Tab-separated table of C-alpha atoms and ligand atoms in Angstrom:
chain	number	residue	atom	x	y	z
A	1	MET	CA	-0.091	-22.225	-37.668
A	2	THR	CA	3.112	-21.652	-39.657
A	3	MET	CA	6.595	-21.850	-38.061
A	4	GLU	CA	6.862	-18.103	-38.861
A	5	ASN	CA	3.778	-17.230	-36.847
A	6	LEU	CA	4.947	-19.382	-33.942
A	7	GLU	CA	8.409	-17.750	-33.924
A	8	ARG	CA	6.891	-14.246	-33.944
A	9	MET	CA	4.564	-15.173	-30.993
A	10	LEU	CA	7.477	-16.427	-28.996
A	11	THR	CA	9.513	-13.320	-29.821
A	12	GLU	CA	6.668	-11.255	-28.784
A	13	HIS	CA	6.174	-12.901	-25.453
A	14	PRO	CA	8.007	-10.992	-22.584
A	15	PHE	CA	9.474	-14.280	-21.220
A	16	PHE	CA	11.600	-14.664	-24.427
A	17	GLU	CA	12.444	-10.807	-24.620
A	18	GLY	CA	16.002	-10.529	-26.111
A	19	LEU	CA	16.374	-14.124	-26.777
A	20	ASN	CA	18.632	-14.660	-30.015
A	21	LYS	CA	17.199	-15.988	-33.177
A	22	ARG	CA	19.165	-19.343	-33.044
A	23	CYS	CA	17.741	-20.126	-29.636
A	24	LEU	CA	14.353	-19.141	-30.740
A	25	GLN	CA	14.363	-21.356	-33.715
A	26	MET	CA	15.153	-24.295	-31.469
A	27	LEU	CA	12.312	-23.415	-29.373
A	28	VAL	CA	9.762	-23.136	-32.175
A	29	GLU	CA	10.329	-26.947	-32.728
A	30	CYS	CA	8.947	-27.626	-29.444
A	31	ALA	CA	6.105	-25.029	-29.430
A	32	SER	CA	2.400	-25.106	-30.385
A	33	ASN	CA	-0.461	-22.807	-30.127
A	34	VAL	CA	-3.267	-23.671	-27.708
A	35	ARG	CA	-6.419	-22.235	-26.386
A	36	PHE	CA	-8.503	-23.083	-23.287
A	37	ASP	CA	-12.252	-22.164	-22.783
A	38	ALA	CA	-13.381	-20.506	-19.619
A	39	GLY	CA	-13.372	-23.032	-16.839
A	40	GLU	CA	-11.292	-25.697	-18.750
A	41	VAL	CA	-8.698	-27.443	-16.532
A	42	ILE	CA	-5.233	-27.080	-18.142
A	43	PHE	CA	-3.522	-29.462	-15.775
A	44	ARG	CA	-4.152	-31.473	-12.663
A	45	GLU	CA	-2.118	-31.771	-9.395
A	46	GLY	CA	-0.102	-35.116	-9.644
A	47	GLU	CA	-0.311	-35.416	-13.435
A	48	GLU	CA	2.820	-35.774	-15.549
A	49	ALA	CA	4.120	-32.373	-16.362
A	50	GLY	CA	4.800	-32.604	-20.028
A	51	LEU	CA	4.161	-29.089	-21.271
A	52	PHE	CA	4.570	-25.661	-19.891
A	53	TYR	CA	2.700	-22.461	-21.068
A	54	LEU	CA	3.413	-18.833	-21.969
A	55	ILE	CA	0.020	-16.975	-21.620
A	56	ARG	CA	-0.701	-14.546	-24.618
A	57	HIS	CA	-4.294	-13.613	-23.494
A	58	GLY	CA	-6.718	-14.300	-20.752
A	59	ARG	CA	-6.251	-15.453	-17.134
A	60	VAL	CA	-5.627	-18.772	-15.391
A	61	SER	CA	-5.996	-19.555	-11.861
A	62	VAL	CA	-3.613	-21.843	-10.109
A	63	GLU	CA	-5.453	-23.904	-7.433
A	64	THR	CA	-4.952	-26.387	-4.611
A	65	PHE	CA	-7.006	-28.204	-2.140
A	66	ALA	CA	-6.781	-27.027	1.515
A	67	PRO	CA	-8.074	-29.281	4.237
A	68	ASN	CA	-11.364	-27.637	5.718
A	69	ARG	CA	-11.373	-25.105	3.036
A	70	GLY	CA	-11.895	-27.047	-0.106
A	71	PRO	CA	-10.479	-25.980	-3.334
A	72	VAL	CA	-8.684	-22.457	-3.061
A	73	ILE	CA	-6.912	-20.199	-5.761
A	74	ILE	CA	-3.557	-19.354	-4.632
A	75	GLN	CA	-2.599	-17.230	-7.604
A	76	THR	CA	-4.046	-15.869	-10.870
A	77	LEU	CA	-1.788	-15.505	-13.852
A	78	GLY	CA	-2.218	-13.420	-16.892
A	79	GLU	CA	-0.894	-12.159	-20.175
A	80	GLY	CA	2.733	-12.198	-20.329
A	81	ASP	CA	3.054	-14.860	-17.468
A	82	LEU	CA	4.601	-18.292	-17.484
A	83	LEU	CA	2.512	-21.158	-16.168
A	84	GLY	CA	4.408	-24.172	-14.749
A	85	TRP	CA	7.863	-25.335	-14.220
A	86	SER	CA	7.392	-28.827	-12.874
A	87	TRP	CA	8.451	-30.056	-16.367
A	88	LEU	CA	12.042	-29.040	-15.395
A	89	ILE	CA	12.214	-30.666	-12.053
A	90	GLU	CA	12.007	-34.106	-11.078
A	91	PRO	CA	9.709	-36.058	-10.680
A	92	TYR	CA	8.072	-33.897	-13.418
A	93	ARG	CA	4.579	-33.869	-11.869
A	94	TRP	CA	2.298	-30.862	-11.455
A	95	ARG	CA	2.033	-29.613	-7.857
A	96	PHE	CA	-1.142	-27.592	-8.434
A	97	GLU	CA	-4.119	-27.401	-10.577
A	98	ALA	CA	-4.475	-24.871	-13.391
A	99	ARG	CA	-7.804	-23.786	-14.844
A	100	ALA	CA	-8.683	-21.001	-17.393
A	101	VAL	CA	-10.626	-18.289	-15.637
A	102	GLU	CA	-11.771	-16.731	-19.053
A	103	LEU	CA	-10.886	-17.809	-22.749
A	104	THR	CA	-7.259	-18.064	-22.680
A	105	ARG	CA	-4.611	-18.336	-25.482
A	106	ALA	CA	-1.053	-19.543	-24.747
A	107	ILE	CA	1.901	-21.060	-26.469
A	108	ALA	CA	2.585	-24.452	-25.211
A	109	LEU	CA	6.127	-25.867	-24.938
A	110	ASP	CA	6.739	-29.388	-24.945
A	111	GLY	CA	8.979	-29.857	-21.700
A	112	THR	CA	10.511	-33.241	-22.733
A	113	CYS	CA	11.531	-31.963	-26.158
A	114	LEU	CA	13.073	-28.830	-24.428
A	115	ARG	CA	14.888	-30.879	-21.641
A	116	GLY	CA	16.630	-32.788	-24.537
A	117	LYS	CA	17.719	-29.599	-26.268
A	118	CYS	CA	18.893	-27.853	-23.177
A	119	ALA	CA	21.059	-30.840	-22.460
A	120	GLU	CA	22.538	-30.640	-25.906
A	121	ASP	CA	22.916	-26.958	-26.328
A	122	HIS	CA	23.958	-25.148	-23.100
A	123	GLU	CA	23.386	-21.656	-24.355
A	124	LEU	CA	19.743	-22.401	-24.827
A	125	GLY	CA	19.696	-24.217	-21.446
A	126	TYR	CA	21.199	-21.221	-19.648
A	127	GLU	CA	18.858	-18.765	-21.375
A	128	LEU	CA	15.901	-20.766	-20.298
A	129	MET	CA	17.161	-21.125	-16.856
A	130	LYS	CA	17.977	-17.514	-16.243
A	131	ARG	CA	14.439	-16.688	-17.285
A	132	ILE	CA	12.716	-19.412	-15.260
A	133	ALA	CA	14.935	-18.486	-12.213
A	134	TYR	CA	13.651	-14.803	-12.535
A	135	VAL	CA	10.063	-16.103	-12.554
A	136	ILE	CA	10.557	-18.404	-9.666
A	137	GLU	CA	12.371	-15.558	-7.746
A	138	ASN	CA	9.308	-13.370	-8.253
A	139	ARG	CA	6.808	-15.930	-7.251
A	140	LEU	CA	8.840	-16.537	-4.044
A	141	GLN	CA	8.686	-12.860	-3.414
A	142	ALA	CA	5.014	-12.933	-3.792
A	143	THR	CA	4.511	-15.811	-1.655
A	144	ARG	CA	6.661	-14.295	1.175
A	145	LEU	CA	4.307	-11.193	0.839
A	146	GLN	CA	1.343	-13.440	1.146
A	147	LEU	CA	2.825	-15.036	4.278
A	148	LEU	CA	3.682	-11.791	5.737
A	149	ASN	CA	-0.082	-10.757	5.566
A	150	VAL	CA	1.143	-7.236	4.358
A	151	TYR	CA	-2.313	-5.643	4.568
A	152	ASP	CA	-2.521	-6.142	8.303
A	153	GLY	CA	0.006	-3.745	9.137
A	154	ILE	CA	0.860	-2.787	12.837
A	155	ARG	CA	1.719	0.807	13.093
A	156	SER	CA	5.431	1.609	14.261
B	1	MET	CA	-21.883	29.110	9.729
B	2	VAL	CA	-18.806	26.890	9.201
B	3	ALA	CA	-18.050	24.385	11.963
B	4	ASP	CA	-15.744	26.162	14.411
B	5	LEU	CA	-12.297	24.497	14.341
B	6	SER	CA	-10.466	27.587	15.096
B	7	ASP	CA	-8.575	26.304	18.034
B	8	PRO	CA	-6.747	23.135	16.805
B	9	MET	CA	-6.596	21.751	20.167
B	10	VAL	CA	-10.323	21.906	20.921
B	11	PRO	CA	-12.513	19.284	19.607
B	12	SER	CA	-15.719	20.361	17.836
B	13	PRO	CA	-18.639	18.044	18.571
B	14	PHE	CA	-19.896	16.005	15.496
B	15	CYS	CA	-23.107	13.840	15.299
B	16	LEU	CA	-22.983	10.339	13.927
B	17	GLN	CA	-25.771	10.298	10.977
B	18	LYS	CA	-24.963	6.884	9.412
B	19	VAL	CA	-22.831	3.841	9.987
B	20	ARG	CA	-21.945	1.240	7.308
B	21	LYS	CA	-20.319	-1.982	8.172
B	22	GLU	CA	-17.497	-2.522	5.607
B	23	THR	CA	-15.966	-5.769	6.994
B	24	TYR	CA	-16.123	-7.636	10.237
B	25	ASP	CA	-13.901	-4.972	12.036
B	26	THR	CA	-14.096	-1.811	9.833
B	27	PHE	CA	-17.022	0.857	9.563
B	28	THR	CA	-17.646	3.859	7.648
B	29	LEU	CA	-19.054	6.762	9.479
B	30	GLU	CA	-20.862	9.721	8.309
B	31	LEU	CA	-20.823	12.805	10.643
B	32	GLU	CA	-22.294	16.153	10.670
B	33	PRO	CA	-21.659	19.122	13.059
B	34	ALA	CA	-23.665	18.684	16.086
B	35	ASN	CA	-24.621	22.351	16.264
B	36	GLY	CA	-26.151	22.487	12.830
B	37	ALA	CA	-23.157	24.396	11.381
B	38	ASP	CA	-21.667	23.678	7.930
B	39	GLY	CA	-18.946	21.035	7.441
B	40	PHE	CA	-15.419	22.282	6.651
B	41	PRO	CA	-13.516	21.915	3.551
B	42	PHE	CA	-10.613	19.400	3.207
B	43	ALA	CA	-8.032	18.224	0.677
B	44	ALA	CA	-7.784	14.550	-0.427
B	45	GLY	CA	-5.300	12.767	1.810
B	46	GLN	CA	-5.926	15.067	5.061
B	47	PHE	CA	-6.801	13.646	8.440
B	48	ASN	CA	-8.675	14.540	11.608
B	49	MET	CA	-8.188	13.751	15.252
B	50	LEU	CA	-11.351	11.863	16.346
B	51	TYR	CA	-12.108	11.938	20.164
B	52	ALA	CA	-14.300	9.173	21.672
B	53	PHE	CA	-15.320	11.153	24.983
B	54	GLY	CA	-13.853	9.541	27.895
B	55	ILE	CA	-11.460	7.179	26.092
B	56	GLY	CA	-9.183	9.153	23.851
B	57	GLU	CA	-8.269	10.381	20.335
B	58	ALA	CA	-7.043	8.754	17.215
B	59	PRO	CA	-5.729	10.167	13.879
B	60	LEU	CA	-8.117	9.045	11.043
B	61	SER	CA	-8.003	9.901	7.472
B	62	ILE	CA	-11.044	11.654	5.715
B	63	SER	CA	-12.446	9.137	3.345
B	64	GLY	CA	-15.303	11.025	1.850
B	65	ASP	CA	-15.509	13.333	-1.266
B	66	PRO	CA	-13.693	16.608	-0.924
B	67	ALA	CA	-16.563	18.161	-3.165
B	68	LYS	CA	-19.097	17.234	-0.564
B	69	PRO	CA	-17.580	18.545	2.868
B	70	GLN	CA	-21.059	18.908	4.549
B	71	THR	CA	-20.924	15.339	5.553
B	72	LEU	CA	-17.546	14.188	7.253
B	73	VAL	CA	-16.725	10.563	6.352
B	74	HIS	CA	-14.183	8.296	8.046
B	75	THR	CA	-13.508	4.582	7.636
B	76	VAL	CA	-12.314	3.100	10.837
B	77	ARG	CA	-10.852	-0.207	11.682
B	78	ALA	CA	-11.272	-1.174	15.195
B	79	VAL	CA	-7.843	-2.257	16.551
B	80	GLY	CA	-7.582	-0.848	19.885
B	81	ALA	CA	-9.466	1.158	22.838
B	82	VAL	CA	-10.128	4.375	20.815
B	83	THR	CA	-11.017	2.834	17.381
B	84	GLN	CA	-13.047	0.183	19.062
B	85	ALA	CA	-15.063	2.781	20.901
B	86	ILE	CA	-15.444	4.882	17.778
B	87	CYS	CA	-16.896	1.710	15.862
B	88	ARG	CA	-19.220	1.054	18.678
B	89	LEU	CA	-20.892	4.481	18.280
B	90	LYS	CA	-24.690	4.580	17.284
B	91	ARG	CA	-26.488	6.945	15.064
B	92	GLY	CA	-27.118	10.244	17.094
B	93	ASP	CA	-24.044	9.647	19.151
B	94	VAL	CA	-21.619	12.576	19.513
B	95	LEU	CA	-17.862	12.633	19.052
B	96	GLY	CA	-15.158	15.250	18.988
B	97	VAL	CA	-13.465	16.496	15.855
B	98	ARG	CA	-10.101	18.258	15.422
B	99	GLY	CA	-8.857	18.998	11.991
B	100	PRO	CA	-8.309	18.944	9.127
B	101	PHE	CA	-4.676	18.392	9.547
B	102	GLY	CA	-1.637	17.442	7.417
B	103	ASN	CA	-0.818	17.887	3.795
B	104	HIS	CA	-2.554	16.218	0.876
B	105	TRP	CA	-2.093	14.062	-2.376
B	106	PRO	CA	-0.479	16.151	-5.080
B	107	MET	CA	-3.597	16.332	-7.173
B	108	GLU	CA	-2.544	19.526	-8.968
B	109	GLU	CA	0.984	18.241	-9.691
B	110	ALA	CA	-0.492	15.131	-11.221
B	111	VAL	CA	-2.617	17.176	-13.846
B	112	GLY	CA	-1.637	15.971	-17.367
B	113	SER	CA	-0.272	12.749	-16.152
B	114	ASP	CA	-1.324	9.057	-15.796
B	115	VAL	CA	-2.316	8.386	-12.111
B	116	VAL	CA	-1.723	5.111	-10.423
B	117	ILE	CA	-3.457	4.386	-7.066
B	118	VAL	CA	-2.042	1.432	-5.058
B	119	ALA	CA	-4.024	0.564	-2.049
B	120	GLY	CA	-3.539	-2.196	0.540
B	121	GLY	CA	-6.088	-2.918	3.227
B	122	ILE	CA	-7.464	0.009	5.102
B	123	GLY	CA	-5.130	2.160	2.837
B	124	LEU	CA	-7.965	2.532	0.386
B	125	ALA	CA	-9.625	4.862	2.898
B	126	PRO	CA	-7.183	7.900	2.526
B	127	LEU	CA	-7.163	7.241	-1.188
B	128	ARG	CA	-10.779	7.332	-1.985
B	129	PRO	CA	-10.903	11.102	-1.764
B	130	ALA	CA	-8.310	11.396	-4.411
B	131	LEU	CA	-10.115	8.912	-6.561
B	132	TYR	CA	-13.246	11.123	-6.146
B	133	TYR	CA	-11.278	14.134	-6.993
B	134	LEU	CA	-9.794	12.460	-10.047
B	135	LEU	CA	-13.225	11.462	-11.250
B	136	SER	CA	-14.768	14.979	-10.857
B	137	ASN	CA	-11.808	16.451	-12.805
B	138	ARG	CA	-11.389	13.496	-15.041
B	139	GLU	CA	-10.643	15.368	-18.268
B	140	LYS	CA	-7.463	17.004	-16.709
B	141	TYR	CA	-5.792	13.528	-16.260
B	142	GLY	CA	-4.477	10.728	-18.441
B	143	ARG	CA	-5.181	7.012	-17.777
B	144	ILE	CA	-6.235	6.209	-14.212
B	145	ALA	CA	-5.376	2.859	-12.671
B	146	VAL	CA	-6.475	1.627	-9.428
B	147	ILE	CA	-4.836	-1.319	-7.878
B	148	TYR	CA	-6.268	-2.569	-4.725
B	149	GLY	CA	-5.228	-5.714	-2.605
B	150	ALA	CA	-6.679	-7.220	0.594
B	151	ARG	CA	-6.325	-10.379	2.465
B	152	THR	CA	-9.598	-12.152	1.316
B	153	LEU	CA	-12.761	-11.027	-0.397
B	154	GLU	CA	-14.340	-10.321	3.138
B	155	ASP	CA	-11.639	-7.658	3.777
B	156	LEU	CA	-12.320	-5.590	0.778
B	157	LEU	CA	-13.704	-2.049	1.601
B	158	TYR	CA	-16.414	-0.146	-0.344
B	159	LYS	CA	-17.544	-3.205	-2.385
B	160	PRO	CA	-20.667	-1.639	-4.016
B	161	GLU	CA	-18.338	1.432	-5.143
B	162	LEU	CA	-15.631	-0.956	-6.395
B	163	GLU	CA	-18.222	-2.668	-8.457
B	164	GLN	CA	-19.336	0.667	-9.938
B	165	TRP	CA	-15.752	1.847	-10.499
B	166	ARG	CA	-14.868	-1.335	-12.249
B	167	SER	CA	-17.764	-0.785	-14.717
B	168	GLN	CA	-16.349	2.645	-15.610
B	169	PHE	CA	-14.770	2.778	-18.982
B	170	ASP	CA	-12.462	5.738	-18.145
B	171	LEU	CA	-10.882	3.961	-15.156
B	172	ASP	CA	-8.960	0.652	-14.901
B	173	VAL	CA	-9.670	-1.108	-11.548
B	174	ASP	CA	-7.690	-4.250	-10.511
B	175	VAL	CA	-8.571	-5.899	-7.398
B	176	THR	CA	-6.626	-8.708	-5.867
B	177	VAL	CA	-6.783	-11.008	-2.750
B	178	ASP	CA	-4.328	-13.269	-1.148
B	179	THR	CA	-6.543	-16.440	-1.310
B	180	ALA	CA	-9.856	-17.061	-2.618
B	181	PRO	CA	-12.255	-20.077	-3.146
B	182	ALA	CA	-12.061	-21.821	-6.506
B	183	SER	CA	-15.260	-20.324	-7.533
B	184	TYR	CA	-13.922	-16.867	-7.556
B	185	ARG	CA	-13.413	-15.106	-10.987
B	186	GLY	CA	-11.269	-12.253	-9.831
B	187	ASN	CA	-7.488	-11.878	-9.333
B	188	VAL	CA	-5.533	-13.853	-6.574
B	189	GLY	CA	-2.019	-12.668	-5.634
B	190	VAL	CA	-0.393	-9.830	-3.771
B	191	VAL	CA	-0.921	-6.200	-4.866
B	192	THR	CA	2.667	-5.938	-6.198
B	193	THR	CA	1.965	-8.735	-8.924
B	194	LEU	CA	-0.532	-6.390	-10.551
B	195	ILE	CA	1.780	-3.478	-10.974
B	196	PRO	CA	3.690	-4.836	-14.010
B	197	ARG	CA	0.389	-5.450	-15.775
B	198	ALA	CA	-1.299	-2.235	-14.963
B	199	ARG	CA	-2.054	0.012	-17.890
B	200	PHE	CA	-0.328	3.394	-17.283
B	201	ASP	CA	2.754	5.118	-18.851
B	202	PRO	CA	5.424	4.657	-16.339
B	203	PHE	CA	7.410	7.628	-17.672
B	204	HIS	CA	4.332	9.904	-17.365
B	205	ALA	CA	2.541	8.659	-14.329
B	206	VAL	CA	2.252	9.873	-10.684
B	207	ALA	CA	1.644	7.020	-8.164
B	208	LEU	CA	-0.264	7.428	-5.076
B	209	VAL	CA	0.302	4.565	-2.498
B	210	CYS	CA	-1.299	3.625	0.738
B	211	GLY	CA	-1.258	0.781	2.873
B	212	PRO	CA	0.882	-0.868	5.714
B	213	GLU	CA	4.509	0.097	5.314
B	214	VAL	CA	5.837	-3.339	4.260
B	215	MET	CA	3.265	-3.321	1.446
B	216	MET	CA	4.329	0.138	0.485
B	217	ARG	CA	8.059	-0.773	0.365
B	218	PHE	CA	7.509	-3.549	-1.946
B	219	THR	CA	4.944	-1.519	-3.954
B	220	VAL	CA	7.336	1.323	-4.396
B	221	ARG	CA	10.320	-1.168	-5.513
B	222	GLU	CA	7.788	-2.580	-8.132
B	223	LEU	CA	6.899	0.845	-9.402
B	224	GLU	CA	10.508	1.761	-9.653
B	225	SER	CA	11.366	-1.284	-11.591
B	226	ARG	CA	8.574	-0.371	-14.123
B	227	GLY	CA	10.401	2.837	-14.485
B	228	VAL	CA	8.213	5.327	-12.243
B	229	ASP	CA	10.678	8.092	-10.907
B	230	PRO	CA	10.749	8.219	-7.184
B	231	GLU	CA	10.080	12.006	-7.582
B	232	ASN	CA	6.565	10.983	-8.787
B	233	ILE	CA	5.869	8.296	-6.217
B	234	PHE	CA	3.778	9.524	-3.208
B	235	ILE	CA	3.178	7.572	-0.027
B	236	SER	CA	1.022	8.254	3.072
B	237	LEU	CA	2.681	7.346	6.357
B	238	GLU	CA	1.440	6.506	9.837
B	239	ARG	CA	2.833	6.987	13.239
B	240	ASN	CA	1.541	7.287	16.696
B	241	MET	CA	0.218	10.791	17.156
B	242	ARG	CA	-0.926	13.120	19.979
B	243	CYS	CA	-1.321	16.764	19.109
B	244	GLY	CA	-1.710	16.421	15.471
B	245	ILE	CA	-0.193	19.790	14.743
B	246	GLY	CA	3.676	19.520	15.076
B	247	PHE	CA	3.876	20.373	18.840
B	248	CYS	CA	4.474	17.312	20.747
B	249	GLY	CA	6.938	15.479	18.508
B	250	HIS	CA	5.162	12.219	18.729
B	251	CYS	CA	5.137	11.501	15.276
B	252	GLN	CA	8.635	12.346	14.304
B	253	PHE	CA	9.977	10.414	11.154
B	254	GLY	CA	13.577	11.587	10.442
B	255	SER	CA	13.655	15.258	10.526
B	256	ALA	CA	9.927	15.464	9.768
B	257	PHE	CA	6.866	15.445	11.699
B	258	ILE	CA	4.029	13.224	10.064
B	259	CYS	CA	1.313	15.333	11.169
B	260	LYS	CA	2.440	18.553	9.893
B	261	ASP	CA	4.962	17.794	7.189
B	262	GLY	CA	2.862	14.655	6.055
B	263	PRO	CA	1.158	12.320	6.159
B	264	VAL	CA	1.672	12.315	2.295
B	265	PHE	CA	5.513	12.194	1.411
B	266	CYS	CA	7.198	12.275	-1.949
B	267	TYR	CA	9.208	8.988	-1.894
B	268	ALA	CA	12.388	10.678	-3.303
B	269	GLU	CA	12.576	12.817	-0.338
B	270	ILE	CA	12.133	10.202	2.416
B	271	GLN	CA	13.800	7.327	0.521
B	272	PRO	CA	16.926	7.392	2.906
B	273	PHE	CA	14.742	6.876	5.903
B	274	PHE	CA	11.893	4.797	4.588
B	275	ALA	CA	13.594	1.490	4.542
B	276	LYS	CA	15.288	1.961	7.867
B	277	ARG	CA	13.719	0.350	10.835
B	278	GLU	CA	13.234	2.121	14.110
B	279	ILE	CA	12.466	5.690	12.341
C	1	FAD	C1	-2.493	10.070	9.493
C	1	FAD	C2	-2.998	8.788	9.913
C	1	FAD	C3	-4.236	8.418	9.278
C	1	FAD	C4	-4.783	7.355	9.718
C	1	FAD	N1	-5.954	6.902	9.063
C	1	FAD	C5	-6.684	5.771	9.455
C	1	FAD	C6	-7.932	5.615	8.896
C	1	FAD	O1	-8.435	6.352	8.002
C	1	FAD	N2	-8.682	4.501	9.414
C	1	FAD	C7	-8.174	3.656	10.470
C	1	FAD	O2	-8.788	2.797	10.724
C	1	FAD	N3	-6.875	3.860	11.034
C	1	FAD	C8	-6.202	5.062	10.484
C	1	FAD	N4	-5.061	5.283	11.119
C	1	FAD	C9	-4.579	4.557	12.305
C	1	FAD	C10	-5.285	4.882	13.494
C	1	FAD	O3	-5.066	6.163	13.929
C	1	FAD	C11	-4.989	3.767	14.600
C	1	FAD	O4	-5.453	2.570	14.264
C	1	FAD	C12	-5.414	4.388	15.896
C	1	FAD	O5	-4.649	5.339	16.422
C	1	FAD	C13	-5.387	3.200	17.026
C	1	FAD	O6	-5.752	3.563	18.284
C	1	FAD	P1	-6.382	2.795	19.242
C	1	FAD	O7	-6.469	3.373	20.461
C	1	FAD	O8	-7.746	2.194	18.731
C	1	FAD	O9	-5.382	1.460	19.361
C	1	FAD	P2	-4.189	1.280	20.245
C	1	FAD	O10	-4.425	1.033	21.596
C	1	FAD	O11	-3.272	2.430	19.919
C	1	FAD	O12	-3.680	-0.087	19.426
C	1	FAD	C14	-4.112	-1.129	19.905
C	1	FAD	C15	-3.463	-2.316	19.165
C	1	FAD	O13	-3.544	-2.250	17.690
C	1	FAD	C16	-2.324	-1.954	16.925
C	1	FAD	N5	-2.538	-0.931	16.079
C	1	FAD	C17	-2.426	0.265	16.270
C	1	FAD	N6	-2.581	0.784	15.069
C	1	FAD	C18	-2.602	0.119	14.177
C	1	FAD	C19	-3.078	0.055	12.717
C	1	FAD	N7	-2.991	1.057	12.071
C	1	FAD	N8	-3.254	-1.054	12.089
C	1	FAD	C20	-3.146	-2.305	12.644
C	1	FAD	N9	-2.976	-2.355	14.273
C	1	FAD	C21	-2.715	-1.229	14.836
C	1	FAD	C22	-1.457	-1.674	18.119
C	1	FAD	O14	-0.008	-2.117	17.810
C	1	FAD	C23	-1.907	-2.334	19.418
C	1	FAD	O15	-1.510	-3.783	19.377
C	1	FAD	C24	-4.461	6.476	10.717
C	1	FAD	C25	-3.311	6.914	11.327
C	1	FAD	C26	-2.415	8.049	11.031
C	1	FAD	C27	-1.207	8.430	11.683
C	2	FES	S1	1.451	14.438	16.673
C	2	FES	FE1	2.456	16.083	17.837
C	2	FES	S2	4.008	16.463	16.663
C	2	FES	FE2	2.805	15.214	15.383
């Protein structure tokens, strides 16, 4: 995979939409192209969170273990989604397990490498934080709706 | 002879022909006029008042195919006295029907556009006739996307039909549940999370939305942020009803009566009231 190809993939991913070339070039140095077969575990709860992923094709289930219910899926992510932000937040450990539901292609970004670059280059750091905050906000909204049990609906 | 529904306040007797259990508390009933008359025509999105003799009446959307009016189909979730009584009925039992009432989904206005159907929980029932209509008139519409969310796999309605729709190449059907066991290969997450990924052109799409109000509020927000014009978003509302024909004022919503001016409303027209509590 050439640097040009990786840079193109990053540019095309919605997560980095509108990011300037200088920042993209810094990101390319921390990026690699990865694929997971259906059923393959991408990371496990409690493991060190070194990488995060931008999904290009396929679907990934985010799972946890619920007492009395066994393993449950709490969310499915797909094309255009970001998988994982534990690499950014201490103690840098995954809180959930992620598994490819079908053949999945993604860009992996090295969190340790990125943390270093963000500390040095605050424009890159701000751009990344802004984008990740947006993802976290969306996931928080979705979780709130799940908690509300929106389908039950008591009529006014 | 067509079933006599000429006096909108007098229920006509309909006989229960078939009952299908959809979920632990929801049943689909097939009814025919008890006197051997023909069924009555209806449009997708309309509702009837169903009368469980001796108990009371409830407004229930017609969930069958508008092209097959002979059989009247309703999908009923047992939540209180009337709906529980209706769900307890057996084959051959009779109930009273008044209707069809209310307006309908804008199927004509949507001709030439993409159509996105967003349903939550029991909200798929009033939208199923719209989908039947779209499929019978497939060539008149662009892409059709169906997005359907329920709490769990056990809460999904019309499972055999959902499977069939999912296998059709001229229809995109995305189903999502709030949680599922790890063996599940489908989608998990609230219904709104599917909207950004659904395949339709937001600038040339008509959205039909039905579900509990909180779900519709968030769905509308998501559709708008994808670029769908509020003029092209239609939602079906529910309120307590009594007469069903605009007399009693029970179902007032702002300056409208849901039974007569609705239940389907263009979002642009009700936007000022929709987010307000107590209306
Ligand atoms: C236009 C229209 C179309 C409708 N279409 C359908 C349909 O196709 N299928 C269907 O099952 N229902 C539908 N409903 C809702 C249905 O009319 C009510 O569930 C019914 O009137 C409840 O009457 P009940 O006597 O059984 O319960 P009630 O005694 O009135 O209520 C019992 C309990 O259930 C709660 N409750 C009432 N309504 C609902 C509700 N909708 N969802 C969850 N909890 C509720 C009440 O707050 C109360 O706690 C529709 C309503 C309208 C206005
Ligand atoms: S139910 Fe009587 S006015 Fe609507």
